[in-house]
Coordinates of C-alpha atoms in Angstrom, one line a residue:
M183 CA 0.0 0.3 0.1
H184 CA 2.4 2.8 1.2
S185 CA 4.3 1.8 -2.3
R186 CA 1.8 2.1 -4.9
R187 CA 0.8 5.4 -2.3
R188 CA 4.5 6.8 -3.1
F189 CA 3.7 5.7 -6.7
L190 CA 1.2 7.4 -7.0
Q191 CA 2.5 11.0 -5.1
T192 CA 5.5 10.2 -7.5
C193 CA 3.1 10.4 -11.0
T194 CA 1.5 14.2 -9.4
A195 CA 5.0 15.8 -8.9
A196 CA 6.1 14.6 -12.3
A197 CA 2.9 16.0 -13.3
A198 CA 3.5 19.1 -12.4
L199 CA 6.7 19.5 -13.2
P200 CA 7.0 21.8 -17.2
H201 CA 6.8 18.8 -20.4
P202 CA 10.1 20.5 -22.4
A203 CA 7.9 20.2 -25.3
S204 CA 5.4 21.6 -23.9
H205 CA 6.9 25.0 -23.2
A206 CA 5.8 27.6 -25.3
A207 CA 7.3 28.9 -28.5
E208 CA 8.7 31.9 -27.0
P209 CA 8.1 35.0 -29.2
A210 CA 10.3 35.5 -32.1
K211 CA 12.2 38.5 -32.2
P212 CA 11.0 41.8 -33.9
F213 CA 13.4 42.5 -36.5
S214 CA 13.4 45.4 -39.9
F215 CA 14.9 44.3 -43.4
I216 CA 14.8 46.7 -45.4
L217 CA 13.0 47.2 -49.1
L218 CA 14.1 48.1 -52.2
G219 CA 12.1 48.1 -56.0
D220 CA 13.2 48.5 -59.4
L221 CA 17.3 49.3 -59.6
H222 CA 18.6 49.2 -63.3
Y223 CA 22.3 48.8 -62.2
D224 CA 23.5 49.9 -66.2
S225 CA 26.0 51.5 -68.4
L226 CA 27.0 51.5 -71.9
S227 CA 29.6 49.7 -72.1
H228 CA 27.4 46.8 -71.2
H229 CA 25.2 47.3 -74.4
D230 CA 25.8 45.7 -78.0
M231 CA 25.0 48.7 -79.4
K232 CA 24.1 46.6 -83.0
W233 CA 22.9 44.5 -80.9
L234 CA 20.3 47.2 -79.5
D235 CA 19.6 49.5 -82.3
A236 CA 18.1 46.9 -84.7
H237 CA 16.8 45.1 -81.8
H238 CA 15.3 47.6 -78.9
G239 CA 16.2 50.8 -80.4
G240 CA 13.7 52.7 -78.3
D241 CA 15.5 52.0 -75.2
L242 CA 18.1 54.2 -75.5
S243 CA 17.4 56.9 -74.3
Q244 CA 15.8 55.0 -71.2
I245 CA 19.7 53.6 -71.4
N246 CA 21.8 56.3 -71.5
N247 CA 19.1 58.1 -68.7
Y248 CA 19.2 54.7 -66.5
S249 CA 23.4 54.5 -66.9
R250 CA 24.2 58.4 -65.8
L251 CA 21.4 56.8 -63.3
T252 CA 24.0 54.0 -62.0
A253 CA 27.6 56.2 -61.9
E254 CA 26.1 59.8 -60.3
V255 CA 22.4 58.6 -57.7
M256 CA 23.0 55.7 -56.7
P257 CA 26.4 56.3 -54.8
G258 CA 24.8 58.4 -52.5
M259 CA 21.3 56.1 -52.7
F260 CA 23.4 53.2 -51.3
A261 CA 25.6 55.3 -48.8
A262 CA 22.8 56.0 -47.4
L263 CA 21.2 52.7 -47.0
K264 CA 24.7 52.2 -45.3
Q265 CA 24.0 55.3 -42.8
R266 CA 20.2 54.1 -41.9
I267 CA 21.1 49.9 -41.7
A268 CA 23.3 51.4 -39.2
S269 CA 21.2 53.1 -37.7
L270 CA 18.7 50.6 -37.2
R271 CA 21.0 47.7 -35.3
D272 CA 20.3 49.6 -32.2
S273 CA 17.0 49.2 -32.5
A274 CA 14.0 47.2 -31.2
A275 CA 13.6 46.1 -34.4
P276 CA 17.3 45.5 -36.4
P277 CA 17.7 44.8 -39.6
A278 CA 18.2 41.8 -40.9
F279 CA 18.6 42.5 -44.5
V280 CA 18.2 43.9 -47.3
L281 CA 15.7 43.6 -50.1
Q282 CA 15.0 44.6 -54.5
V283 CA 11.9 43.3 -55.5
G284 CA 13.7 42.5 -59.7
D285 CA 14.8 44.7 -62.1
L286 CA 17.8 44.4 -60.7
V287 CA 19.8 45.3 -63.8
E288 CA 18.7 46.6 -67.2
G289 CA 19.8 43.6 -69.4
L290 CA 18.7 44.2 -73.5
C291 CA 22.5 44.3 -72.7
G292 CA 23.0 41.7 -76.7
T293 CA 25.5 38.8 -75.2
A294 CA 25.6 36.2 -72.3
E295 CA 28.8 37.9 -72.7
L296 CA 27.7 41.3 -71.4
S297 CA 25.4 40.4 -70.0
A298 CA 27.1 37.8 -67.4
R299 CA 29.3 41.6 -67.4
Q300 CA 26.0 43.6 -66.3
N301 CA 24.8 41.4 -63.5
R302 CA 28.8 40.8 -61.9
E303 CA 29.5 44.6 -61.7
A304 CA 26.4 45.4 -59.9
L305 CA 27.4 42.9 -57.3
A306 CA 30.1 44.1 -57.4
F307 CA 28.3 47.1 -56.7
V308 CA 26.5 45.8 -53.3
T309 CA 29.2 44.4 -52.7
Q310 CA 31.7 47.1 -52.4
S311 CA 28.6 49.3 -50.6
E312 CA 29.6 47.3 -47.5
L313 CA 26.2 47.1 -46.5
G314 CA 26.7 45.1 -43.7
I315 CA 23.3 42.1 -44.2
P316 CA 23.3 40.2 -46.9
F317 CA 20.8 40.8 -50.2
V318 CA 17.8 39.5 -51.1
F319 CA 16.1 39.2 -54.4
T320 CA 13.5 38.2 -56.5
K321 CA 13.9 37.9 -60.3
G322 CA 12.1 40.7 -62.6
N323 CA 11.3 41.5 -66.4
H324 CA 14.8 43.2 -67.4
D325 CA 16.7 40.5 -66.0
V326 CA 16.6 38.1 -68.2
T327 CA 15.7 40.0 -71.5
G328 CA 18.5 40.2 -73.9
D329 CA 20.3 37.9 -75.8
G330 CA 21.4 35.5 -74.2
A331 CA 20.9 37.2 -70.5
K332 CA 18.4 34.4 -68.6
E333 CA 21.7 32.4 -69.1
A334 CA 24.0 35.3 -67.4
F335 CA 21.1 35.0 -65.1
D336 CA 21.4 31.5 -64.0
E337 CA 24.8 31.9 -64.4
V338 CA 25.8 34.7 -62.3
L339 CA 22.6 35.7 -59.6
L340 CA 21.0 32.6 -59.3
P341 CA 24.1 31.5 -57.1
Y342 CA 24.2 34.7 -55.5
M343 CA 20.1 34.5 -54.1
A344 CA 21.4 31.3 -52.8
K345 CA 24.2 32.1 -51.5
E346 CA 22.5 35.0 -49.6
A347 CA 19.6 33.1 -49.0
R348 CA 21.8 30.7 -47.6
K349 CA 23.4 34.0 -45.1
L350 CA 19.6 34.0 -43.8
D351 CA 18.4 30.5 -43.5
S352 CA 20.7 27.8 -42.9
T353 CA 17.4 25.3 -45.3
A354 CA 17.5 27.6 -47.8
T355 CA 18.7 25.8 -50.7
H356 CA 17.5 26.5 -54.3
T357 CA 18.5 26.3 -57.9
Q358 CA 15.7 28.0 -58.9
A359 CA 15.1 31.7 -58.9
N360 CA 11.5 30.3 -57.1
H361 CA 12.7 29.7 -53.1
T362 CA 11.8 30.2 -49.6
L363 CA 13.7 31.9 -46.7
T364 CA 12.5 31.8 -43.0
Q365 CA 13.3 34.7 -40.8
G366 CA 11.6 35.1 -37.1
D367 CA 8.2 34.0 -37.7
S368 CA 8.2 34.9 -41.1
Q369 CA 8.9 33.3 -44.5
F370 CA 9.7 35.6 -47.1
A371 CA 8.4 33.5 -51.1
F372 CA 11.1 34.9 -53.7
F373 CA 7.7 33.6 -57.5
D374 CA 9.8 33.7 -60.3
A375 CA 6.6 35.6 -62.7
Y376 CA 8.3 34.4 -65.7
D377 CA 8.0 30.8 -65.2
K378 CA 5.6 28.7 -65.7
T379 CA 5.4 26.6 -62.8
S380 CA 5.7 29.0 -60.0
L381 CA 1.7 29.6 -59.6
E382 CA 1.7 25.5 -58.8
W383 CA 5.4 25.8 -56.2
L384 CA 3.5 29.0 -54.9
E385 CA 0.0 26.4 -53.8
A386 CA 2.8 24.2 -52.6
V387 CA 4.1 27.2 -50.3
A388 CA 1.6 28.0 -48.9
A389 CA -0.1 24.2 -47.9
K390 CA 2.6 23.8 -45.9
R391 CA 3.1 27.0 -44.7
T392 CA 3.2 27.5 -40.3
A393 CA 5.6 30.3 -40.5
K394 CA 3.0 33.9 -39.1
H395 CA 3.6 35.9 -42.0
L396 CA 3.6 35.4 -45.2
F397 CA 5.6 37.7 -47.7
V398 CA 5.5 37.2 -51.3
T399 CA 8.1 39.2 -53.3
I400 CA 6.3 39.1 -57.5
H401 CA 8.2 42.1 -59.5
P402 CA 5.4 43.8 -61.3
P403 CA 1.4 44.5 -59.0
V404 CA -0.8 41.8 -58.9
V405 CA -3.5 44.8 -58.3
P406 CA -2.8 47.2 -61.1
Y407 CA -2.3 50.4 -60.4
G408 CA -1.7 53.7 -61.3
A409 CA -1.5 54.6 -65.3
R410 CA -0.5 50.9 -66.1
A411 CA -3.7 49.2 -65.0
S412 CA -2.5 46.6 -68.0
W413 CA 0.8 45.5 -66.6
H414 CA 0.3 43.5 -64.0
L415 CA 0.9 39.8 -63.6
Y416 CA -1.8 37.4 -65.5
A417 CA -3.5 40.7 -66.6
G418 CA -4.8 38.3 -70.9
E419 CA -7.7 36.9 -71.4
K420 CA -6.0 34.1 -71.4
T421 CA -4.3 33.8 -68.1
K422 CA -7.6 35.0 -65.2
S423 CA -8.0 31.5 -63.8
Q424 CA -4.0 31.7 -63.3
R425 CA -5.1 35.3 -61.6
A426 CA -8.0 33.9 -59.6
K427 CA -5.6 31.0 -58.8
L428 CA -3.2 33.5 -57.1
L429 CA -5.2 36.4 -55.7
D430 CA -7.6 33.4 -54.0
I431 CA -3.9 32.0 -53.2
L432 CA -2.8 35.7 -51.3
G433 CA -6.1 36.2 -49.8
Q434 CA -6.4 33.2 -47.9
Q435 CA -2.5 33.2 -46.7
Q436 CA -3.6 37.3 -45.8
A437 CA -0.4 37.9 -47.5
M438 CA 1.7 40.2 -48.3
V439 CA 3.2 41.2 -52.3
L440 CA 6.1 43.6 -52.3
G441 CA 6.9 45.0 -56.1
G442 CA 7.5 46.9 -58.1
H443 CA 7.8 47.4 -62.0
L444 CA 5.4 50.2 -62.5
H445 CA 8.8 52.5 -60.6
K446 CA 5.3 54.4 -58.7
F447 CA 4.8 54.2 -54.4
S448 CA 1.6 52.1 -53.9
A449 CA -0.4 50.4 -50.2
L450 CA -3.2 49.3 -51.3
T451 CA -5.1 45.9 -50.0
R452 CA -7.7 43.5 -51.4
N453 CA -10.7 41.0 -51.0
A454 CA -9.9 37.5 -52.2
G455 CA -10.2 33.9 -51.3
G456 CA -13.1 34.9 -48.4
K457 CA -10.5 37.2 -46.9
S458 CA -7.9 39.8 -48.0
F459 CA -3.9 40.4 -48.8
S460 CA -1.6 43.8 -49.3
Q461 CA 0.4 44.7 -52.3
L462 CA 3.1 47.4 -51.3
A463 CA 5.2 48.8 -53.8
V464 CA 7.9 50.8 -54.1
S465 CA 10.6 52.0 -57.5
S466 CA 14.4 52.6 -56.2
V467 CA 14.9 54.4 -59.3
V468 CA 16.3 57.6 -58.5
S469 CA 16.6 60.4 -60.1
S470 CA 17.2 63.3 -57.4
L471 CA 18.2 61.9 -53.7
N472 CA 16.6 64.8 -51.8
Q473 CA 13.1 64.4 -54.6
K474 CA 10.4 64.4 -53.5
P475 CA 6.4 63.3 -53.7
K476 CA 4.2 63.8 -57.0
D477 CA 0.6 63.0 -57.5
I478 CA -0.4 61.8 -54.4
L479 CA -3.2 60.3 -55.0
H480 CA -4.8 59.0 -50.4
G481 CA -7.8 56.5 -49.8
L482 CA -10.0 55.0 -51.4
D483 CA -12.2 57.7 -52.7
T484 CA -8.6 57.7 -55.6
Y485 CA -8.5 54.3 -56.2
T486 CA -10.2 54.9 -60.4
G487 CA -10.1 55.2 -63.0
D488 CA -8.8 58.6 -63.8
Q489 CA -6.1 57.2 -62.8
V490 CA -4.9 57.0 -66.7
N491 CA -4.1 60.4 -66.6
L492 CA -1.4 60.1 -64.7
E493 CA 0.4 59.2 -66.7
P494 CA -1.3 60.7 -70.6
K495 CA 1.4 59.6 -72.9
H496 CA 1.3 55.9 -71.6
S497 CA -1.1 54.2 -75.0
P498 CA -3.8 57.1 -75.4
D499 CA -5.2 53.8 -78.0
T500 CA -6.4 51.4 -73.8
A501 CA -7.3 54.5 -72.1
A502 CA -11.1 53.5 -72.4
Q503 CA -9.9 49.5 -71.9
R504 CA -7.7 51.1 -68.7
R505 CA -10.7 53.0 -67.2
D506 CA -12.6 49.4 -67.2
I507 CA -9.6 47.1 -65.6
Y508 CA -10.6 50.3 -62.5
A509 CA -14.0 49.2 -62.4
A510 CA -14.2 46.3 -61.6
E511 CA -11.2 45.4 -59.8
R512 CA -11.9 49.0 -57.2
Q513 CA -14.7 46.6 -55.7
Q514 CA -12.8 44.8 -54.3
V515 CA -9.8 47.1 -53.0
T516 CA -10.4 48.5 -49.5
S517 CA -7.4 51.0 -49.7
F518 CA -4.9 52.4 -51.3
E519 CA -1.8 54.8 -51.2
Y520 CA 0.2 55.9 -54.3
A521 CA 2.1 59.0 -55.4
D522 CA 4.8 59.3 -58.1
T523 CA 7.9 58.5 -55.5
A524 CA 11.6 56.5 -55.9
G525 CA 13.2 55.7 -53.0
F526 CA 12.9 52.6 -49.8
A527 CA 11.2 51.0 -47.7
V528 CA 11.9 50.1 -43.6
I529 CA 10.2 47.3 -43.5
T530 CA 9.3 46.5 -39.3
V531 CA 7.7 42.6 -38.2
D532 CA 7.0 42.9 -34.5
G533 CA 4.5 40.3 -32.8
A534 CA 1.6 40.5 -35.3
Q535 CA 2.7 44.1 -35.8
V536 CA 4.1 44.9 -40.0
T537 CA 4.8 48.3 -40.8
A538 CA 6.4 49.9 -43.3
A539 CA 8.4 52.9 -43.5
V540 CA 8.2 55.2 -47.3
H541 CA 11.5 57.2 -47.8
S542 CA 12.2 59.2 -50.8
G543 CA 15.2 59.7 -52.2
S544 CA 17.6 59.2 -49.3
Q545 CA 15.7 61.0 -46.6
T546 CA 16.0 60.1 -43.2
E547 CA 12.3 60.7 -42.6
A548 CA 10.0 58.6 -43.7
F549 CA 7.2 60.4 -46.3
Q550 CA 4.9 58.0 -44.8
T551 CA 4.3 55.0 -42.3
L552 CA 1.4 52.0 -42.5
K553 CA 0.5 49.1 -41.5
I554 CA 0.7 46.3 -44.0
S555 CA -0.4 43.7 -42.2
V556 CA -4.1 41.5 -42.3

């Protein structure tokens, strides 16, 4: 009897002790990251001018401009980013990495050799800027545009993607531009908008998700904004079903989409999949370090077809079609912000809340701070 009583007492005492497996997981520590839009790193020496004239003659003025901005403005921009990163190191949410949303380079070089050179020089610029944290990015259309560009992407940019991702997440091994990494309680899915298998890949990622937050980096917008309403992903008539599926995935996951492509700032939320998701777009094609935002649109009442008037010279023959896109889309959009500006954003992840401080040029004061978690 005594032995049985002693056994029961021992079991009761043991049950009262905390079991290692039953410990509540410690809350993930807050962190931040720098969000960069399109960069279009370029130099005239990267281009076969005969090829360019024959195949993309209309892009020469753009290439001249991006080459000038790369030489004259980008170094100052990255110096400012380095200072900003240093200032955040002792904050409650120290910076973990820089995330760039695609079009790291201008492309349109004309040969695989010149494309590889452009890629290497762009990465050398990033390395020499000594930002002090990993630099991760997704694939943009310019990164793979031009003869030999796709091969150069696989040869130069893809291995760099993998190397930087592994600095943050040792399990982040990949051989394609579609990849994920985990930071704290957040998962980051880098979506290759130029691969036909990407939608199924994202669906599989969503199905296995366990992280509190899901960020999806997609170069072109999912939800249209600005004058170029037809420049969003799966915009064509033949890809309507793909867009519907993508919207459902993003909504069901209450994802935060990060992108660029249109060289403007925009933030919005959209209903989809019975829930909603957010989209944040920035540009980092900075023409002046002290630039100020213009064409500011604020509030849902400004998400109308009148956005086509922001760029009146852009494809005037499609204005009516673009207005129709907005007439349909605004039924699901629940918030909207827009400005013509370029710079960077500081995204802060703190528990359930994710905020974005958006900066114009290299200015230290944000021109807008908003919540992007839904």
